PDB file of C-alpha atoms and ligand atoms in Angstrom:
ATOM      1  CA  UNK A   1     201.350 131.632 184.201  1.00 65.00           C
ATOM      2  CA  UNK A   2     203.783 133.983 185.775  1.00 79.00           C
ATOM      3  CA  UNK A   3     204.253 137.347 186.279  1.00 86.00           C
ATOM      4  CA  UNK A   4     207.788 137.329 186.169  1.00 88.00           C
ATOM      5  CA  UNK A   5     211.133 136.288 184.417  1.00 89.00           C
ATOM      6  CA  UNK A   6     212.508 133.014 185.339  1.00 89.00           C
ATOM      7  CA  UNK A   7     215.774 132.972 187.062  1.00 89.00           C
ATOM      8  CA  UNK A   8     218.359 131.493 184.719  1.00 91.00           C
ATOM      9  CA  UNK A   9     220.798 128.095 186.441  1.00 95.00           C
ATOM     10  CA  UNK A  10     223.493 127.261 184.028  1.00 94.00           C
ATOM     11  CA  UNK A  11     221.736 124.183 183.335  1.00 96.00           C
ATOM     12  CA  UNK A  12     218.334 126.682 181.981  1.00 96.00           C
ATOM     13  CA  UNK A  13     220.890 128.579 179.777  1.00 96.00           C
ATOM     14  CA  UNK A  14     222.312 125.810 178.696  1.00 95.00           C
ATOM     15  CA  UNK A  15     218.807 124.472 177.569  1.00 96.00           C
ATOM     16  CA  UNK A  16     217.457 127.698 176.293  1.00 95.00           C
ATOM     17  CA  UNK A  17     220.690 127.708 174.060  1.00 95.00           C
ATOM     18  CA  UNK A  18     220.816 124.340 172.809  1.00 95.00           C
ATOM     19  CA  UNK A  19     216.886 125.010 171.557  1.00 96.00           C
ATOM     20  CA  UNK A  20     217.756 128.329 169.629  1.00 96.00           C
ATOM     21  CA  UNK A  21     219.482 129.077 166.329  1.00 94.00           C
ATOM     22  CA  UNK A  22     222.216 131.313 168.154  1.00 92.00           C
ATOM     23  CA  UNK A  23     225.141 130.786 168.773  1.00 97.00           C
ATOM     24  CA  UNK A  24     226.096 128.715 165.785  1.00 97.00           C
ATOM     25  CA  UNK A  25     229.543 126.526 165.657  1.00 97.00           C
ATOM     26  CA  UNK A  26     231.577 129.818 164.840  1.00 98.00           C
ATOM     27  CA  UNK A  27     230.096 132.045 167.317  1.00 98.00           C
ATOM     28  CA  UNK A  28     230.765 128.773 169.970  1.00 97.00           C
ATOM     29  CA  UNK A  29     234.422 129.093 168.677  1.00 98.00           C
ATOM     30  CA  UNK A  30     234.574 132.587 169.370  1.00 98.00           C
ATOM     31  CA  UNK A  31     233.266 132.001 172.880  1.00 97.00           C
ATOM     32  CA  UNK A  32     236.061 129.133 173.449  1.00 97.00           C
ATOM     33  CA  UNK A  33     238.728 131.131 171.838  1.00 97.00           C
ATOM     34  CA  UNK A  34     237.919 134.162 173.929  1.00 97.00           C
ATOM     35  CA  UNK A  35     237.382 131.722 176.963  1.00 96.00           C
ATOM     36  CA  UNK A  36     241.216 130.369 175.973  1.00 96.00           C
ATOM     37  CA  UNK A  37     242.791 133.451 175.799  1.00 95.00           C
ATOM     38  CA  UNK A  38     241.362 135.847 178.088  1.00 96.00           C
ATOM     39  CA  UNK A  39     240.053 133.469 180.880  1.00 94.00           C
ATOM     40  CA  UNK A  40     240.258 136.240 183.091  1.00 94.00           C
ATOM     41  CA  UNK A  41     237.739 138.768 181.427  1.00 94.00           C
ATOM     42  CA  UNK A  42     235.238 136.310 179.552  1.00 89.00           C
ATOM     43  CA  UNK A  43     232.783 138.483 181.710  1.00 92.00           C
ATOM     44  CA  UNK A  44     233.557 141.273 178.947  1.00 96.00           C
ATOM     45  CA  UNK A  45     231.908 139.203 175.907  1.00 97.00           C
ATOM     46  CA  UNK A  46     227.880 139.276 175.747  1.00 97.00           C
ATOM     47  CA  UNK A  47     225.917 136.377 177.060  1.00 96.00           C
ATOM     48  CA  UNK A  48     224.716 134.234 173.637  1.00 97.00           C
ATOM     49  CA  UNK A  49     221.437 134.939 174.224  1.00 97.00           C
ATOM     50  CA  UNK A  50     221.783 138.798 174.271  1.00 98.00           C
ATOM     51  CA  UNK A  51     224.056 137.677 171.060  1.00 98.00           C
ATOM     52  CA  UNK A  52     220.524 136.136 169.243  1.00 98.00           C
ATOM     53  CA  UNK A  53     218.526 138.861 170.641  1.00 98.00           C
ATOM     54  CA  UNK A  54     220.931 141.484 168.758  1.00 98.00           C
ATOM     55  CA  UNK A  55     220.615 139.700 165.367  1.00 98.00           C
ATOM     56  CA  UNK A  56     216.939 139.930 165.330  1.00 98.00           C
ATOM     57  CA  UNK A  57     216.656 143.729 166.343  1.00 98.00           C
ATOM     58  CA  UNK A  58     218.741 144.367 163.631  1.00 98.00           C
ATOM     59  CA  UNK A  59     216.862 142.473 161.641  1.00 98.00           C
ATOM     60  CA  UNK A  60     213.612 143.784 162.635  1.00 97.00           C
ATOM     61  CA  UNK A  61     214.662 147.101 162.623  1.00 96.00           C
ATOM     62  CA  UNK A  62     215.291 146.740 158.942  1.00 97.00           C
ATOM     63  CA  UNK A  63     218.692 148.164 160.037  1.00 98.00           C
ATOM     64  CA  UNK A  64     221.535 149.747 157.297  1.00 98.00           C
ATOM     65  CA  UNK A  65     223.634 151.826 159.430  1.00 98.00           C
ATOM     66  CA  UNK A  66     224.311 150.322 162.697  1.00 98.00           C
ATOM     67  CA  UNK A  67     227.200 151.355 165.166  1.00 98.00           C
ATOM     68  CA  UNK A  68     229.006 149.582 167.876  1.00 99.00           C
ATOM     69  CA  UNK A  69     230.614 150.970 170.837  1.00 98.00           C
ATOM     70  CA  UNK A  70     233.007 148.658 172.497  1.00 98.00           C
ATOM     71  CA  UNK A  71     234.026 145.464 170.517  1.00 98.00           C
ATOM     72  CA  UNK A  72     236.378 143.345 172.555  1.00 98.00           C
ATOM     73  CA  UNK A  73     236.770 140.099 170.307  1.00 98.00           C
ATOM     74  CA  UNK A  74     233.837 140.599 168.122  1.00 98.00           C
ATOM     75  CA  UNK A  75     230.591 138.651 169.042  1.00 98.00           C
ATOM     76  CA  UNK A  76     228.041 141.484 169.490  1.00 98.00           C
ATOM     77  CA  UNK A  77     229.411 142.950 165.916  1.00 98.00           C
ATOM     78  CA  UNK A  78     229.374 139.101 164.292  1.00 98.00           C
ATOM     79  CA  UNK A  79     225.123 139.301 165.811  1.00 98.00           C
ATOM     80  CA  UNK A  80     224.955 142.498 164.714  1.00 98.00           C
ATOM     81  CA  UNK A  81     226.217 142.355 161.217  1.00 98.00           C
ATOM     82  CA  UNK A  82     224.215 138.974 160.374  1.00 98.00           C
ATOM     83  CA  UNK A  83     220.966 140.825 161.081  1.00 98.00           C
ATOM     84  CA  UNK A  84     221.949 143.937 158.609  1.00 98.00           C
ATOM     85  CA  UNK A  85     219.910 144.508 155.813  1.00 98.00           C
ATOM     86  CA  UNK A  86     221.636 144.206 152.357  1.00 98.00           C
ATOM     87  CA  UNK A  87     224.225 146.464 151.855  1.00 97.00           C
ATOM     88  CA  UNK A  88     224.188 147.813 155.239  1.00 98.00           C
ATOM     89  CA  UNK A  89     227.378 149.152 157.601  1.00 98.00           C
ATOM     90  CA  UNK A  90     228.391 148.174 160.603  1.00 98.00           C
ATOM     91  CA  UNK A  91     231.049 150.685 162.342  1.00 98.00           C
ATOM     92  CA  UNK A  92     232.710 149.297 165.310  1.00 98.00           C
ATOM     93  CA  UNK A  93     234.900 151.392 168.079  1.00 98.00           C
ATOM     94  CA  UNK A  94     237.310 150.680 170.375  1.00 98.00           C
ATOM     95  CA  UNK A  95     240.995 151.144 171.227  1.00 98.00           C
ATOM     96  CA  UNK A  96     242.420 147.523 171.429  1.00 98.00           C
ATOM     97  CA  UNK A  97     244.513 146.578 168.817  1.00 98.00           C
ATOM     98  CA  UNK A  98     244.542 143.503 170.757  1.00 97.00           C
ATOM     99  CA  UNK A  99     241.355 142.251 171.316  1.00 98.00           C
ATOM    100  CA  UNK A 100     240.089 143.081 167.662  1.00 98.00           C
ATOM    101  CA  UNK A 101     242.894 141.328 166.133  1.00 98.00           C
ATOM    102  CA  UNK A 102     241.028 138.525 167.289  1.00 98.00           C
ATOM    103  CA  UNK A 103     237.626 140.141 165.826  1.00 98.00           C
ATOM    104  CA  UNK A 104     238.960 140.818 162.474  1.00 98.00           C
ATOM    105  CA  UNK A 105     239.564 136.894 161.903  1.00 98.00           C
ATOM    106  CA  UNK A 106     236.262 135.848 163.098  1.00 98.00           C
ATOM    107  CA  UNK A 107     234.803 138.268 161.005  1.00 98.00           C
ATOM    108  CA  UNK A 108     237.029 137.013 158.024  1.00 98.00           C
ATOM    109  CA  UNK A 109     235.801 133.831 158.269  1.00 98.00           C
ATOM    110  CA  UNK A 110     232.294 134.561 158.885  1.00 98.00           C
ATOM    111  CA  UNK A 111     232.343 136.826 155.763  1.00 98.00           C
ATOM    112  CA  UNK A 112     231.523 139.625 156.987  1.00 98.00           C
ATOM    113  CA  UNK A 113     234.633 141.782 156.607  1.00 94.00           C
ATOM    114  CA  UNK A 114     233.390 143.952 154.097  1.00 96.00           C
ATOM    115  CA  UNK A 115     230.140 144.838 155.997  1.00 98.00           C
ATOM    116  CA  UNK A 116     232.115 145.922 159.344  1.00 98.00           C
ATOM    117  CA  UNK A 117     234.165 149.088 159.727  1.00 98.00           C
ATOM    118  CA  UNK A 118     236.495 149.189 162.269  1.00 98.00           C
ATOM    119  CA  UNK A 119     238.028 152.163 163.935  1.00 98.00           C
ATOM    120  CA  UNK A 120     240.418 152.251 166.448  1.00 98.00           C
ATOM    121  CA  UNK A 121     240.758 154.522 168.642  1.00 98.00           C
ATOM    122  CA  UNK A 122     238.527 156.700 171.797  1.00 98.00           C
ATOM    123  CA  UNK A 123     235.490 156.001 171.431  1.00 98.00           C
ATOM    124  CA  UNK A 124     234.372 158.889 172.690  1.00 98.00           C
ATOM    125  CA  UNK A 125     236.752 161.109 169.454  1.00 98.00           C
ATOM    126  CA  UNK A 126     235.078 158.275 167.074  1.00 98.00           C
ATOM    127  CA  UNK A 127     231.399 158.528 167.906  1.00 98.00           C
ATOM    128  CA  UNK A 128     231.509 162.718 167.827  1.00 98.00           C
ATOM    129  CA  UNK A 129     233.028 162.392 164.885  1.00 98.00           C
ATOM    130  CA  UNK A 130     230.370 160.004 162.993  1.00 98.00           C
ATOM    131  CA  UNK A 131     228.428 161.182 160.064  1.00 97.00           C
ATOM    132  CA  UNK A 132     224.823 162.752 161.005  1.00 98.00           C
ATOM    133  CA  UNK A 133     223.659 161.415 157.831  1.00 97.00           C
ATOM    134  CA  UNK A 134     222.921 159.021 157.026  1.00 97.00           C
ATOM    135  CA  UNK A 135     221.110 158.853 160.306  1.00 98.00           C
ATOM    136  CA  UNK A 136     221.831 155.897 162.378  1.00 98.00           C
ATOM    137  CA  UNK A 137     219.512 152.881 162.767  1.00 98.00           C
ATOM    138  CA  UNK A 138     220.783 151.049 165.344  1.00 98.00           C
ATOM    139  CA  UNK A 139     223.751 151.008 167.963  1.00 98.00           C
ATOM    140  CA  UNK A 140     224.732 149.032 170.559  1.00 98.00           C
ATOM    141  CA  UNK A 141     226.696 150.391 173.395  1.00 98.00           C
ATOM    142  CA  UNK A 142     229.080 148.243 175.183  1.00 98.00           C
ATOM    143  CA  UNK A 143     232.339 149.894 176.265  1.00 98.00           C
ATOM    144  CA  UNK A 144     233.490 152.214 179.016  1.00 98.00           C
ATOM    145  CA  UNK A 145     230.499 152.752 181.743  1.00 98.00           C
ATOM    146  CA  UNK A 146     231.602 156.558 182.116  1.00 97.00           C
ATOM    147  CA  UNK A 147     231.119 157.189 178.661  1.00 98.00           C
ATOM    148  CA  UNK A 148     227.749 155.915 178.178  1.00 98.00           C
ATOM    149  CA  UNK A 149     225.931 159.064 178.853  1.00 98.00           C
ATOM    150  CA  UNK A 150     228.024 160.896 176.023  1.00 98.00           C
ATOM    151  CA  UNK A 151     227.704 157.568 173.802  1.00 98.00           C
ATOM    152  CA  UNK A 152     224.188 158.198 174.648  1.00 98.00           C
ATOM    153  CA  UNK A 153     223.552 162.209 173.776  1.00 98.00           C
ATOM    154  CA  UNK A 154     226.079 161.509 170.753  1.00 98.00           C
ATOM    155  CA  UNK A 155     223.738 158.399 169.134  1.00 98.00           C
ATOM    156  CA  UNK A 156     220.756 160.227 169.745  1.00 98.00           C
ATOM    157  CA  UNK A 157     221.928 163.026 167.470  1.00 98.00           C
ATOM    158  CA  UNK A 158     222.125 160.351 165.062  1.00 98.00           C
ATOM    159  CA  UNK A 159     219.279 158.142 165.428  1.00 98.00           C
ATOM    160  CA  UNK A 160     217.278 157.622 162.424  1.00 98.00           C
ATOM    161  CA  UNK A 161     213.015 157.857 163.391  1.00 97.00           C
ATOM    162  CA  UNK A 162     212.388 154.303 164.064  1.00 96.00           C
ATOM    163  CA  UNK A 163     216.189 153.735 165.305  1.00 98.00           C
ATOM    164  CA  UNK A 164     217.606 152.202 168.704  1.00 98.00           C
ATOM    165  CA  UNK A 165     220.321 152.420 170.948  1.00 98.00           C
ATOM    166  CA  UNK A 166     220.661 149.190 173.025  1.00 98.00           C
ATOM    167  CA  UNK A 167     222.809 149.746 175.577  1.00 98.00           C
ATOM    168  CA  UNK A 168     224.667 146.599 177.995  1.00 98.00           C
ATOM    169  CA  UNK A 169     225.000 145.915 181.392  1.00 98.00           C
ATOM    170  CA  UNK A 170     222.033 148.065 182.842  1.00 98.00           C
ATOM    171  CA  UNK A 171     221.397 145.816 185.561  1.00 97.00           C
ATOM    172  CA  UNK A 172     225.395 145.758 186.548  1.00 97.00           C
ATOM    173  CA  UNK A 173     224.760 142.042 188.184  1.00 95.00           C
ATOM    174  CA  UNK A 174     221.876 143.652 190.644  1.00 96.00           C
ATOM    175  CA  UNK A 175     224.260 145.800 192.096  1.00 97.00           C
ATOM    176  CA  UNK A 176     222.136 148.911 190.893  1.00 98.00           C
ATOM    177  CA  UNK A 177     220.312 148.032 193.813  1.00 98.00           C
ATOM    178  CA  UNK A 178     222.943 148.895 196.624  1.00 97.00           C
ATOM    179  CA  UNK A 179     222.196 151.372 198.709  1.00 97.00           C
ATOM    180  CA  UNK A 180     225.580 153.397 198.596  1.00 97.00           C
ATOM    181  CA  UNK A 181     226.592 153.031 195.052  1.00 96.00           C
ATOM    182  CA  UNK A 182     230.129 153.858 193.817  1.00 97.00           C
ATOM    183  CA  UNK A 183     232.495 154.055 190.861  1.00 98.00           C
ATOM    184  CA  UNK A 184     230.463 152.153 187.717  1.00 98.00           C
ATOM    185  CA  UNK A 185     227.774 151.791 189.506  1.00 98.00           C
ATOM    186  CA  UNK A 186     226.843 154.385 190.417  1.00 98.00           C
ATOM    187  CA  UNK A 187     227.476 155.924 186.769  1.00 98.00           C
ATOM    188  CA  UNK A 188     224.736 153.187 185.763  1.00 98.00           C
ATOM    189  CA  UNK A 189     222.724 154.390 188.385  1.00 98.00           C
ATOM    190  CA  UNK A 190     222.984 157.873 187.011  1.00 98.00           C
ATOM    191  CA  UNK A 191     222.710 156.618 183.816  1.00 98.00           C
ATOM    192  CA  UNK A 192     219.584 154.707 183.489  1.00 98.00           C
ATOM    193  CA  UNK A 193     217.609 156.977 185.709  1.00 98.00           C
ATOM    194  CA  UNK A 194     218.279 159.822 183.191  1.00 98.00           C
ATOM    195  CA  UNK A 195     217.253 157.589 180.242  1.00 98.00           C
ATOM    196  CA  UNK A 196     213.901 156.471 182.511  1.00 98.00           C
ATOM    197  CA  UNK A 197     213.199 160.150 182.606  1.00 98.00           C
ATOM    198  CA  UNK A 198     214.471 161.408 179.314  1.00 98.00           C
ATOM    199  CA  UNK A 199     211.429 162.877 177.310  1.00 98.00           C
ATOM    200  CA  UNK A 200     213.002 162.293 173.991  1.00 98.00           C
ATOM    201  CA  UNK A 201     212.623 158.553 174.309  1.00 98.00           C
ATOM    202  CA  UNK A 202     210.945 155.359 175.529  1.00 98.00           C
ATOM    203  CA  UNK A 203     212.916 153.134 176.945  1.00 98.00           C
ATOM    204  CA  UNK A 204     212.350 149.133 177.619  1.00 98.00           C
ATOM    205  CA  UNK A 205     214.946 147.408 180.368  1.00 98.00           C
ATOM    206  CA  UNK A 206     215.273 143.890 179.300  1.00 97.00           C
ATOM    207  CA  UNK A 207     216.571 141.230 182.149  1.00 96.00           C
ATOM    208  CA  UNK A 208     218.826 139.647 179.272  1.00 97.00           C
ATOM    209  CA  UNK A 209     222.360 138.705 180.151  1.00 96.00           C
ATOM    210  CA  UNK A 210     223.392 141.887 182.189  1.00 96.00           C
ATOM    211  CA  UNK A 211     220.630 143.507 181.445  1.00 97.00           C
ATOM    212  CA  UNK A 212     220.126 145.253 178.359  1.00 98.00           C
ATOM    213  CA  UNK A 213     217.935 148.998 177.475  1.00 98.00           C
ATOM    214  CA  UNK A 214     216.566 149.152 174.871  1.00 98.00           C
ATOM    215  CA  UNK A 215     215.435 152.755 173.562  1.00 98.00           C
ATOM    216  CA  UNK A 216     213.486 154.509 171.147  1.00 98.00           C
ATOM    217  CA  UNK A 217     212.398 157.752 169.839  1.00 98.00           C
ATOM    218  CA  UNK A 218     209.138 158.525 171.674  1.00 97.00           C
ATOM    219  CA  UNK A 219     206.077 158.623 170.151  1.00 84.00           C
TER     220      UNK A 219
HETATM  221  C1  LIG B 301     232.532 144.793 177.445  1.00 71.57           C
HETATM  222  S1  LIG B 301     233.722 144.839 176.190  1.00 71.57           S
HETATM  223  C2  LIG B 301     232.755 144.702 174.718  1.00 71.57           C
HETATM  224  C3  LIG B 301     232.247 143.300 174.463  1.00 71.57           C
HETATM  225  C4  LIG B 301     231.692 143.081 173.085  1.00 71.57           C
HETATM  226  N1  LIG B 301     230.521 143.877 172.851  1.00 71.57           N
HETATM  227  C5  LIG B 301     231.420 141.604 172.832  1.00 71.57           C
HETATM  228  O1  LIG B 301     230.305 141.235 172.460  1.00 71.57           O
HETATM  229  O2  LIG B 301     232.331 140.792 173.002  1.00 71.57           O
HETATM  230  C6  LIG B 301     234.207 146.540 176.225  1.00 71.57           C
HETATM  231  C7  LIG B 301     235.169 146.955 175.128  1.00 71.57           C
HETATM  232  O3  LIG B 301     235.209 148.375 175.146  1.00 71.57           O
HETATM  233  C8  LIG B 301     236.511 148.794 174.833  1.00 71.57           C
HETATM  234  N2  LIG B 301     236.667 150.159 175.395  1.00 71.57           N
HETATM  235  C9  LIG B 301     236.592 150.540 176.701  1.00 71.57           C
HETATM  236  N3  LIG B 301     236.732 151.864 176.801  1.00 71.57           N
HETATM  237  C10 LIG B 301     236.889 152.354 175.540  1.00 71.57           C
HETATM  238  C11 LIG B 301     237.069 153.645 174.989  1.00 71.57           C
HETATM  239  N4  LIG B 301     237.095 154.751 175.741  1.00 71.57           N
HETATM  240  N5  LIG B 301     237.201 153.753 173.649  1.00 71.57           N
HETATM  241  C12 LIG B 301     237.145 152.660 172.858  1.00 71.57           C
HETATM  242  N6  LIG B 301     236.974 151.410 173.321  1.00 71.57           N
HETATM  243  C13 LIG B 301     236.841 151.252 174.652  1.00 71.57           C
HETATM  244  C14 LIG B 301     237.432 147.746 175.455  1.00 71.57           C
HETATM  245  O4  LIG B 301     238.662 147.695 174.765  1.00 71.57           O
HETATM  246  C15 LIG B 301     236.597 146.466 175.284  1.00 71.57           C
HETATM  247  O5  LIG B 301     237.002 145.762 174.140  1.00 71.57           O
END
């Protein structure tokens, strides 16, 4: 028995992956491709398991209309989508032409072109400008840290009763803990200690990946 998450070696994740149904061989492309091409900011795709985690919220969730704020290649939108239920939407933002390039064929050949909507552009113009109905059952957030308290207010206009808004990257790599926080930090600083005292909702902060909120309506 313990009272607390294990620390996760390479070797763990590597063992915790190879014993779950996520990633499958085209998600493990996706990862090599992105790995390949943009060896530099690989740090920008989700970990896999946050990936498999996503699939079954949605899933859950009984989700319809989900949105996505910041899609780099595609993997969060690929989990995403797969966990939709039938005939459900998945809109995607964000302003690379570049990086979703890359998206659009994964999502080709996973078959899931027609379920994902992609615009390009500010996230910030796209997400004011979303429908209020029908009501949103589930976004992710992912993009630009300053944005995440408007992505935030915006979504939970939106936010159907039993929705959620899982937002990435609470945890910032532990460095919400330093004791002068600056720049993106200490926006997620800001950030989840509004959410942690936001009546509206209840939130749970997952140590998945880089840390992931997840948050509700309350009551
Ligand atoms: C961390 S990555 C997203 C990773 C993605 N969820 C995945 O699973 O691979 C952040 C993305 O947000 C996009 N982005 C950053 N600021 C943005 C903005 N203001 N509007 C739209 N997209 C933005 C970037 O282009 C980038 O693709």
């Amino acid at each position: 028995m313990t009272t607390k998450t294990v620390g996760l070696s390479d070797e763990l994740q590597g063992y915790l992956l190879d014993h779950s149904s996520s990633p499958d061989a085209l998600l493990r492309d996706l990862i090599e491709e992105t790995r390949e091409h943009y060896a530099d900011r690989t740090n920008l795709q989700i970990a896999p398991e946050q990936g498999g985690l996503l699939t079954l919220l949605t899933r859950l969730a009984g989700a319809r209309t989900a949105v996505e704020v910041g899609t780099f290649t595609g993997y969060s939108a690929i989990c995403i989508a797969r966990g939709l239920a039938p005939g459900g939407r998945l809109t995607c933002c964000d302003n690379s032409e570049e990086y979703t390039a890359v998206a659009r064929r994964y999502w080709q050949r996973a078959g899931l072109d027609d379920v994902i909507d992609l615009r390009l552009g500010d996230a910030h113009e796209t997400v004011s400008r979303l429908p209020h109905d029908p009501p949103v059952d589930l976004a992710f957030v992912d993009a630009d840290k300053g944005g995440y308290h408007a992505y935030y207010e915006e979504l939970l206009a939106r936010l159907s009763p039993h929705g959620m808004i899982i937002v990435d990257n609470v945890l910032w790599s532990g460095r919400v803990l330093d004791s002068e926080p600056s720049g993106d930090t200490a926006t997620l600083v800001d950030f989840n200690a509004r959410v942690a005292a936001d009546e509206r909702v209840e939130v749970l902060m997952l140590p998945v990946g880089d840390g992931l909120s997840l948050i509700t309506r309350a009551g």
